[in-house]
Short mmCIF file of C-alpha atoms and ligand atoms in Angstrom, two decimals:
data_model
loop_
_atom_site.label_atom_id
_atom_site.label_comp_id
_atom_site.label_asym_id
_atom_site.label_seq_id
_atom_site.Cartn_x
_atom_site.Cartn_y
_atom_site.Cartn_z
CA MET G 228 -40.62 30.58 -65.57
CA HIS G 229 -37.54 28.99 -64.11
CA ASP G 230 -37.07 25.63 -62.42
CA ALA G 231 -35.72 25.88 -58.89
CA LYS G 232 -34.65 23.15 -56.50
CA ALA G 233 -36.53 23.17 -53.22
CA TYR G 234 -37.47 20.97 -50.27
CA SER G 235 -41.19 20.41 -50.10
CA ALA G 236 -43.69 18.34 -48.12
CA ALA G 237 -46.34 16.44 -50.10
CA SER G 238 -48.79 16.08 -47.20
CA ALA G 239 -49.21 16.80 -43.49
CA THR G 240 -47.51 13.51 -42.65
CA SER G 241 -44.77 13.56 -45.31
CA PRO G 242 -41.16 14.55 -44.66
CA LEU G 243 -39.58 17.41 -46.55
CA VAL G 244 -37.85 16.04 -49.67
CA LEU G 245 -36.09 17.35 -52.76
CA ASP G 246 -38.50 18.78 -55.33
CA THR G 247 -38.47 21.09 -58.35
CA ILE G 248 -40.69 24.19 -58.23
CA GLN G 249 -41.30 27.12 -60.57
CA ARG G 250 -40.19 30.69 -59.96
CA ARG G 251 -41.59 33.46 -62.14
CA GLU G 252 -39.68 35.46 -64.72
CA PRO G 253 -38.85 38.75 -62.90
CA THR G 254 -41.26 41.57 -63.75
CA GLU G 255 -39.99 45.15 -63.99
CA ARG G 256 -40.55 45.58 -60.23
CA ASP G 257 -39.02 42.26 -59.19
CA VAL G 258 -35.75 41.23 -57.57
CA ALA G 259 -34.34 37.75 -58.31
CA ILE G 260 -32.43 36.35 -55.34
CA GLU G 261 -30.07 33.40 -54.90
CA ILE G 262 -30.84 32.16 -51.38
CA LEU G 263 -27.80 31.70 -49.14
CA TYR G 264 -29.43 30.88 -45.79
CA CYS G 265 -32.95 30.28 -44.51
CA GLY G 266 -33.83 30.11 -40.83
CA ILE G 267 -36.23 27.47 -39.50
CA CYS G 268 -39.21 29.03 -37.74
CA HIS G 269 -41.76 27.11 -35.68
CA SER G 270 -44.42 28.41 -38.13
CA ASP G 271 -42.71 26.36 -40.85
CA LEU G 272 -43.38 23.17 -38.90
CA HIS G 273 -46.97 24.18 -38.03
CA THR G 274 -47.68 24.84 -41.72
CA VAL G 275 -45.92 21.75 -43.09
CA ARG G 276 -47.94 19.57 -40.67
CA ASP G 277 -51.19 21.51 -41.29
CA GLU G 278 -51.51 22.30 -37.58
CA TRP G 279 -53.19 25.65 -38.32
CA ALA G 280 -55.82 23.99 -40.56
CA ASP G 281 -58.69 25.84 -38.85
CA PHE G 282 -57.68 29.29 -40.01
CA MET G 283 -54.86 28.77 -42.54
CA PRO G 284 -55.09 25.30 -44.12
CA THR G 285 -51.96 24.15 -45.95
CA THR G 286 -51.92 23.60 -49.70
CA TYR G 287 -49.49 20.88 -50.82
CA PRO G 288 -46.81 20.62 -51.95
CA CYS G 289 -45.63 23.04 -49.27
CA VAL G 290 -42.24 24.79 -49.39
CA PRO G 291 -41.81 26.67 -46.11
CA GLY G 292 -39.18 29.22 -45.04
CA HIS G 293 -39.59 32.94 -44.31
CA GLU G 294 -36.22 33.88 -42.81
CA ILE G 295 -34.37 34.34 -46.08
CA VAL G 296 -30.99 35.92 -46.73
CA GLY G 297 -29.56 35.90 -50.22
CA ARG G 298 -27.70 37.66 -52.98
CA VAL G 299 -29.43 39.63 -55.75
CA THR G 300 -28.79 38.04 -59.16
CA ALA G 301 -31.01 40.21 -61.37
CA VAL G 302 -33.47 43.10 -61.07
CA GLY G 303 -36.33 44.39 -63.24
CA ASP G 304 -36.00 47.68 -65.17
CA ALA G 305 -38.06 49.69 -62.65
CA VAL G 306 -36.17 48.48 -59.57
CA THR G 307 -34.24 51.27 -57.85
CA ALA G 308 -33.55 50.05 -54.31
CA HIS G 309 -31.54 46.92 -55.07
CA ALA G 310 -28.85 45.87 -57.54
CA PRO G 311 -27.17 42.60 -58.53
CA GLY G 312 -24.65 41.55 -55.89
CA ASP G 313 -26.51 43.15 -52.94
CA LEU G 314 -27.02 41.12 -49.77
CA VAL G 315 -30.77 41.15 -49.13
CA GLY G 316 -33.44 39.57 -46.97
CA VAL G 317 -37.04 38.43 -47.34
CA GLY G 318 -39.26 37.84 -44.33
CA CYS G 319 -42.84 36.67 -43.86
CA LEU G 320 -44.40 38.91 -46.53
CA VAL G 321 -43.82 39.13 -50.29
CA ASP G 322 -46.68 41.44 -51.35
CA SER G 323 -49.73 43.43 -50.22
CA ASP G 324 -52.37 45.65 -51.87
CA HIS G 325 -50.38 48.86 -51.13
CA SER G 326 -53.68 50.73 -50.68
CA CYS G 327 -55.52 49.72 -47.48
CA ARG G 328 -55.35 51.40 -44.06
CA ALA G 329 -52.75 48.89 -42.82
CA CYS G 330 -50.50 49.46 -45.84
CA SER G 331 -50.89 53.27 -45.50
CA ASN G 332 -49.79 52.91 -41.88
CA HIS G 333 -46.75 50.77 -42.81
CA VAL G 334 -48.09 47.68 -41.07
CA GLU G 335 -48.39 45.53 -44.19
CA GLN G 336 -48.52 42.40 -42.01
CA PHE G 337 -52.15 43.33 -41.23
CA CYS G 338 -53.15 44.01 -44.86
CA PRO G 339 -56.25 41.91 -45.64
CA ASN G 340 -54.68 41.20 -49.04
CA ALA G 341 -51.15 40.47 -47.84
CA THR G 342 -49.29 37.71 -49.67
CA PHE G 343 -47.27 35.64 -47.24
CA THR G 344 -43.98 34.13 -48.33
CA TYR G 345 -45.38 30.61 -48.39
CA ASN G 346 -48.78 28.92 -48.48
CA SER G 347 -50.47 32.12 -49.70
CA PRO G 348 -52.31 32.55 -53.05
CA ASP G 349 -49.72 33.38 -55.74
CA ALA G 350 -51.08 36.13 -58.02
CA HIS G 351 -48.34 35.55 -60.61
CA LEU G 352 -48.24 31.79 -61.11
CA GLY G 353 -51.47 30.58 -59.50
CA GLY G 354 -51.37 28.00 -56.73
CA VAL G 355 -49.61 29.10 -53.56
CA THR G 356 -46.35 30.89 -52.84
CA TYR G 357 -43.24 28.84 -52.09
CA GLY G 358 -40.82 29.90 -49.37
CA GLY G 359 -37.13 29.91 -48.68
CA TYR G 360 -36.19 26.21 -48.49
CA SER G 361 -35.10 26.68 -52.09
CA GLU G 362 -32.16 27.86 -54.17
CA ARG G 363 -33.94 30.93 -55.59
CA ILE G 364 -36.86 33.30 -55.07
CA VAL G 365 -38.33 36.25 -57.00
CA VAL G 366 -39.88 39.06 -54.93
CA ASP G 367 -41.38 42.53 -55.52
CA GLU G 368 -38.69 45.08 -54.62
CA SER G 369 -40.79 46.77 -51.94
CA PHE G 370 -40.68 43.54 -49.88
CA VAL G 371 -36.93 43.03 -50.26
CA LEU G 372 -34.80 44.27 -47.35
CA ARG G 373 -31.19 45.40 -47.19
CA ILE G 374 -28.96 43.26 -44.96
CA PRO G 375 -26.05 45.21 -43.45
CA SER G 376 -22.94 43.71 -45.04
CA LYS G 377 -21.08 43.30 -41.75
CA LEU G 378 -23.66 40.86 -40.34
CA ASP G 379 -23.04 37.13 -40.65
CA PRO G 380 -25.65 36.03 -43.23
CA ALA G 381 -26.44 32.73 -41.45
CA GLY G 382 -27.15 34.52 -38.17
CA ALA G 383 -28.95 37.38 -39.91
CA ALA G 384 -31.56 35.09 -41.52
CA PRO G 385 -33.65 34.61 -38.32
CA LEU G 386 -33.84 38.39 -37.88
CA LEU G 387 -36.43 38.37 -40.68
CA CYS G 388 -39.01 36.65 -38.43
CA ALA G 389 -37.76 36.00 -34.87
CA GLY G 390 -35.91 39.33 -34.89
CA ILE G 391 -38.73 41.60 -36.03
CA THR G 392 -41.29 39.69 -33.92
CA THR G 393 -39.43 40.69 -30.75
CA TYR G 394 -38.05 44.08 -31.87
CA SER G 395 -41.43 45.50 -32.87
CA PRO G 396 -43.28 45.19 -29.51
CA ILE G 397 -40.24 46.47 -27.59
CA ARG G 398 -40.06 49.56 -29.83
CA ARG G 399 -43.79 50.06 -29.73
CA TRP G 400 -43.85 50.05 -25.91
CA GLY G 401 -41.67 53.17 -25.90
CA ASN G 402 -38.31 54.06 -24.43
CA ILE G 403 -37.32 51.08 -22.29
CA GLU G 404 -33.93 52.48 -21.28
CA GLY G 405 -33.56 51.91 -17.54
CA LYS G 406 -36.91 50.09 -17.32
CA LYS G 407 -37.32 46.61 -15.86
CA VAL G 408 -38.16 44.33 -18.75
CA GLY G 409 -38.99 40.64 -18.46
CA VAL G 410 -38.60 38.08 -21.23
CA VAL G 411 -40.60 34.90 -20.66
CA GLY G 412 -39.10 31.88 -22.39
CA LEU G 413 -35.59 31.60 -23.79
CA GLY G 414 -35.98 30.02 -27.22
CA GLY G 415 -35.72 31.36 -30.78
CA LEU G 416 -37.90 34.39 -29.97
CA GLY G 417 -36.83 34.90 -26.36
CA HIS G 418 -33.11 34.98 -27.04
CA MET G 419 -33.68 37.78 -29.58
CA GLY G 420 -35.91 39.64 -27.11
CA VAL G 421 -33.10 39.55 -24.55
CA LYS G 422 -30.57 40.89 -27.08
CA PHE G 423 -32.83 43.76 -28.18
CA ALA G 424 -33.99 44.76 -24.67
CA HIS G 425 -30.37 44.77 -23.53
CA ALA G 426 -29.27 46.82 -26.56
CA PHE G 427 -31.99 49.41 -25.78
CA GLY G 428 -30.61 49.78 -22.25
CA ALA G 429 -33.32 47.98 -20.26
CA ARG G 430 -32.71 46.05 -17.05
CA VAL G 431 -33.44 42.63 -18.52
CA VAL G 432 -34.81 39.74 -16.49
CA VAL G 433 -35.29 36.33 -18.09
CA ILE G 434 -38.20 34.37 -16.63
CA THR G 435 -37.78 30.67 -17.32
CA THR G 436 -38.91 27.27 -16.05
CA SER G 437 -35.39 25.97 -16.57
CA PRO G 438 -32.65 26.96 -14.05
CA ALA G 439 -30.12 25.45 -16.48
CA LYS G 440 -30.68 28.40 -18.83
CA ALA G 441 -29.46 31.02 -16.34
CA GLU G 442 -25.86 31.11 -17.52
CA ASP G 443 -26.83 31.40 -21.18
CA ALA G 444 -29.40 34.09 -20.36
CA ARG G 445 -26.66 36.23 -18.81
CA ARG G 446 -24.36 35.63 -21.77
CA LEU G 447 -27.11 36.89 -24.09
CA GLY G 448 -27.54 40.08 -22.07
CA ALA G 449 -29.85 39.35 -19.12
CA ASP G 450 -29.08 41.10 -15.83
CA GLU G 451 -31.04 38.60 -13.79
CA VAL G 452 -32.90 35.30 -14.10
CA ILE G 453 -36.09 34.23 -12.31
CA VAL G 454 -37.10 30.57 -12.20
CA SER G 455 -40.87 30.79 -12.61
CA THR G 456 -41.55 27.49 -10.85
CA ASP G 457 -40.06 28.91 -7.63
CA PRO G 458 -42.89 30.79 -5.82
CA GLU G 459 -40.43 32.64 -3.57
CA GLN G 460 -38.51 34.10 -6.50
CA MET G 461 -41.75 35.09 -8.23
CA ALA G 462 -43.11 36.73 -5.05
CA ALA G 463 -39.87 38.68 -4.54
CA HIS G 464 -40.35 40.35 -7.96
CA ALA G 465 -44.13 40.96 -7.70
CA GLY G 466 -45.27 44.38 -8.93
CA THR G 467 -41.82 45.46 -10.15
CA PHE G 468 -41.83 45.06 -13.95
CA ASP G 469 -42.62 47.78 -16.50
CA PHE G 470 -42.95 45.50 -19.50
CA ILE G 471 -42.91 41.76 -20.12
CA LEU G 472 -42.43 40.07 -23.48
CA ASP G 473 -44.12 36.66 -23.38
CA THR G 474 -42.63 34.41 -26.08
CA VAL G 475 -44.11 31.10 -24.87
CA SER G 476 -46.18 29.08 -27.35
CA ALA G 477 -47.10 26.29 -24.91
CA ASP G 478 -49.99 26.54 -22.45
CA HIS G 479 -48.97 28.63 -19.43
CA ASP G 480 -50.44 30.64 -16.56
CA ILE G 481 -50.34 34.26 -17.69
CA ASN G 482 -51.74 35.42 -14.33
CA ALA G 483 -48.42 34.52 -12.71
CA TYR G 484 -46.71 37.03 -15.02
CA LEU G 485 -49.40 39.69 -14.58
CA GLN G 486 -48.51 39.63 -10.86
CA LEU G 487 -44.98 40.64 -11.76
CA LEU G 488 -46.11 43.87 -13.49
CA GLY G 489 -46.18 47.20 -11.68
CA LEU G 490 -48.59 50.13 -12.18
CA ASP G 491 -49.59 50.49 -15.86
CA GLY G 492 -47.37 47.56 -16.70
CA GLU G 493 -47.90 45.71 -19.95
CA ILE G 494 -47.38 42.16 -21.10
CA THR G 495 -47.20 41.50 -24.85
CA LEU G 496 -47.78 38.05 -26.29
CA VAL G 497 -45.75 37.04 -29.32
CA GLY G 498 -46.10 33.27 -28.91
CA ALA G 499 -49.31 31.52 -29.99
CA PRO G 500 -50.54 28.92 -27.47
CA GLU G 501 -53.05 26.54 -29.01
CA LYS G 502 -55.78 27.05 -26.37
CA PRO G 503 -57.18 30.35 -24.98
CA LEU G 504 -55.35 31.60 -21.87
CA PRO G 505 -57.55 32.15 -18.80
CA VAL G 506 -57.01 35.69 -17.44
CA SER G 507 -57.96 36.82 -13.94
CA ALA G 508 -59.74 40.20 -14.18
CA PHE G 509 -58.39 41.12 -10.73
CA ALA G 510 -54.85 40.61 -11.96
CA LEU G 511 -55.53 43.35 -14.55
CA LEU G 512 -57.68 45.71 -12.42
CA PHE G 513 -55.18 46.21 -9.65
CA GLY G 514 -52.42 48.23 -11.23
CA ARG G 515 -54.33 49.10 -14.45
CA LYS G 516 -52.35 46.48 -16.32
CA ARG G 517 -52.56 45.65 -20.01
CA ILE G 518 -52.27 42.53 -22.14
CA SER G 519 -51.48 43.01 -25.81
CA GLY G 520 -50.31 41.01 -28.80
CA SER G 521 -47.88 41.66 -31.63
CA LEU G 522 -47.26 40.04 -35.01
CA ILE G 523 -43.93 40.42 -36.87
CA GLY G 524 -43.63 44.03 -38.15
CA GLY G 525 -44.09 46.16 -41.27
CA ILE G 526 -41.47 46.42 -43.98
CA ALA G 527 -40.15 49.84 -42.91
CA GLU G 528 -39.83 48.70 -39.31
CA THR G 529 -38.12 45.48 -40.41
CA GLN G 530 -35.53 47.57 -42.29
CA GLU G 531 -35.10 49.77 -39.18
CA MET G 532 -34.52 46.60 -37.12
CA LEU G 533 -31.93 45.28 -39.60
CA ASP G 534 -30.10 48.63 -39.61
CA PHE G 535 -30.15 48.62 -35.78
CA CYS G 536 -28.68 45.11 -35.82
CA GLY G 537 -25.97 46.31 -38.21
CA GLU G 538 -25.05 49.18 -35.86
CA HIS G 539 -25.04 46.97 -32.76
CA GLY G 540 -23.67 43.76 -34.28
CA ILE G 541 -26.79 41.77 -33.39
CA THR G 542 -27.59 38.43 -35.04
CA ALA G 543 -29.37 35.30 -33.89
CA ASP G 544 -27.38 32.47 -32.29
CA VAL G 545 -27.69 29.78 -34.94
CA GLU G 546 -26.79 26.17 -35.61
CA VAL G 547 -26.09 25.98 -39.33
CA ILE G 548 -27.30 22.76 -40.98
CA PRO G 549 -27.38 21.33 -44.50
CA ILE G 550 -30.90 21.06 -45.89
CA GLN G 551 -30.63 17.26 -45.82
CA GLN G 552 -30.98 17.51 -42.00
CA VAL G 553 -34.16 19.58 -42.04
CA ASN G 554 -36.53 16.80 -40.91
CA GLU G 555 -34.24 15.91 -38.02
CA ALA G 556 -34.03 19.63 -37.15
CA TYR G 557 -37.84 19.78 -36.88
CA GLU G 558 -37.81 16.95 -34.32
CA ARG G 559 -35.05 18.69 -32.36
CA MET G 560 -36.93 22.02 -32.50
CA LEU G 561 -39.96 20.30 -30.92
CA LYS G 562 -37.70 19.32 -28.01
CA SER G 563 -36.18 22.84 -27.81
CA ASP G 564 -32.88 21.15 -28.63
CA VAL G 565 -31.35 24.10 -30.50
CA LYS G 566 -29.44 27.19 -29.44
CA TYR G 567 -31.38 29.10 -30.57
CA ARG G 568 -32.35 28.82 -34.21
CA PHE G 569 -31.49 26.51 -37.10
CA SER G 570 -30.20 28.23 -40.22
CA ILE G 571 -30.11 26.16 -43.40
CA ASP G 572 -27.00 26.58 -45.55
CA MET G 573 -28.53 26.55 -49.02
CA ALA G 574 -25.20 25.67 -50.65
CA SER G 575 -26.09 22.13 -49.51
CA LEU G 576 -28.92 22.11 -52.06
CA LYS G 577 -26.57 22.65 -55.01
CA GLY G 578 -25.19 19.10 -55.08
CA GLU G 579 -28.63 17.45 -55.10
ZN1 ZN C 2083 -41.59 32.80 -38.49
ZN1 ZN C 2084 -53.01 46.62 -47.70
#
């Protein structure tokens, strides 16, 4: 085992502070990674504060972080896909059983025995897994992704969660070239949804409560912006959308967005509002509309997404911070005061 510096929370009400954790000695299938950047995902905050206690209680100390980009420092004897010096990424998953129906279908995120990057039982060391707010991590090679070398590593980190979360449902819907695609919400997820939908050739419409976001939406690739609190604008677009990506995690009226869909239109939820959303059956019946959900993506699809980003020069818009500002960043994230993702520069951990 190796000591590694990390930022951990000791309880649901504690701030993240400097800590020392253990990383395992690499097995023959493992890749040892020096972490360069780690994005801050809203799930990190939910987990640190034990806000998902009902279905995923947090074990403390908790080291979050599942948008990891780093440099390979060592590999086990059986590792073939990665070598020391490679720029690599680790997302929300670090292992699975490799044998169930989900794993056979390359959707390891739905494996009943998946090991998540943090707060998941650690089969090697006991306790729970520790995430990317750390100087190092050791991961099975089949969960380590190649990062195209021309991408900025700080901006590439959020691709590992926010990127795949929005790429996967867009790809799954089918060929969206020339289709009218709505993106509800322009935050960490939404801004990636806009970039991907635009890159796939859709006519992209951002649907937001905030008129102030219109200019930025267009800069990110939107063709049009609808202010959802304006009934006239909403009515003018009724029945015209092919697909809507709903990235909102706060309570909201999904029926208003169902009205925007045309025949056989689909809305996919990638945000996770705390309370159930009331759905009008009539809003679904007329037009044979569908509501679906999506959760990150499998490892093969995540690699496909990263390669696509490499070809199209796509990264997240990030504000790079030293890890000493992580608690302040959480408060700002709660106020949506970030464009559009924080990325922690892990070099800041070296001096501690
Ligand atoms: Zn995440
Ligand atoms: Zn499985």
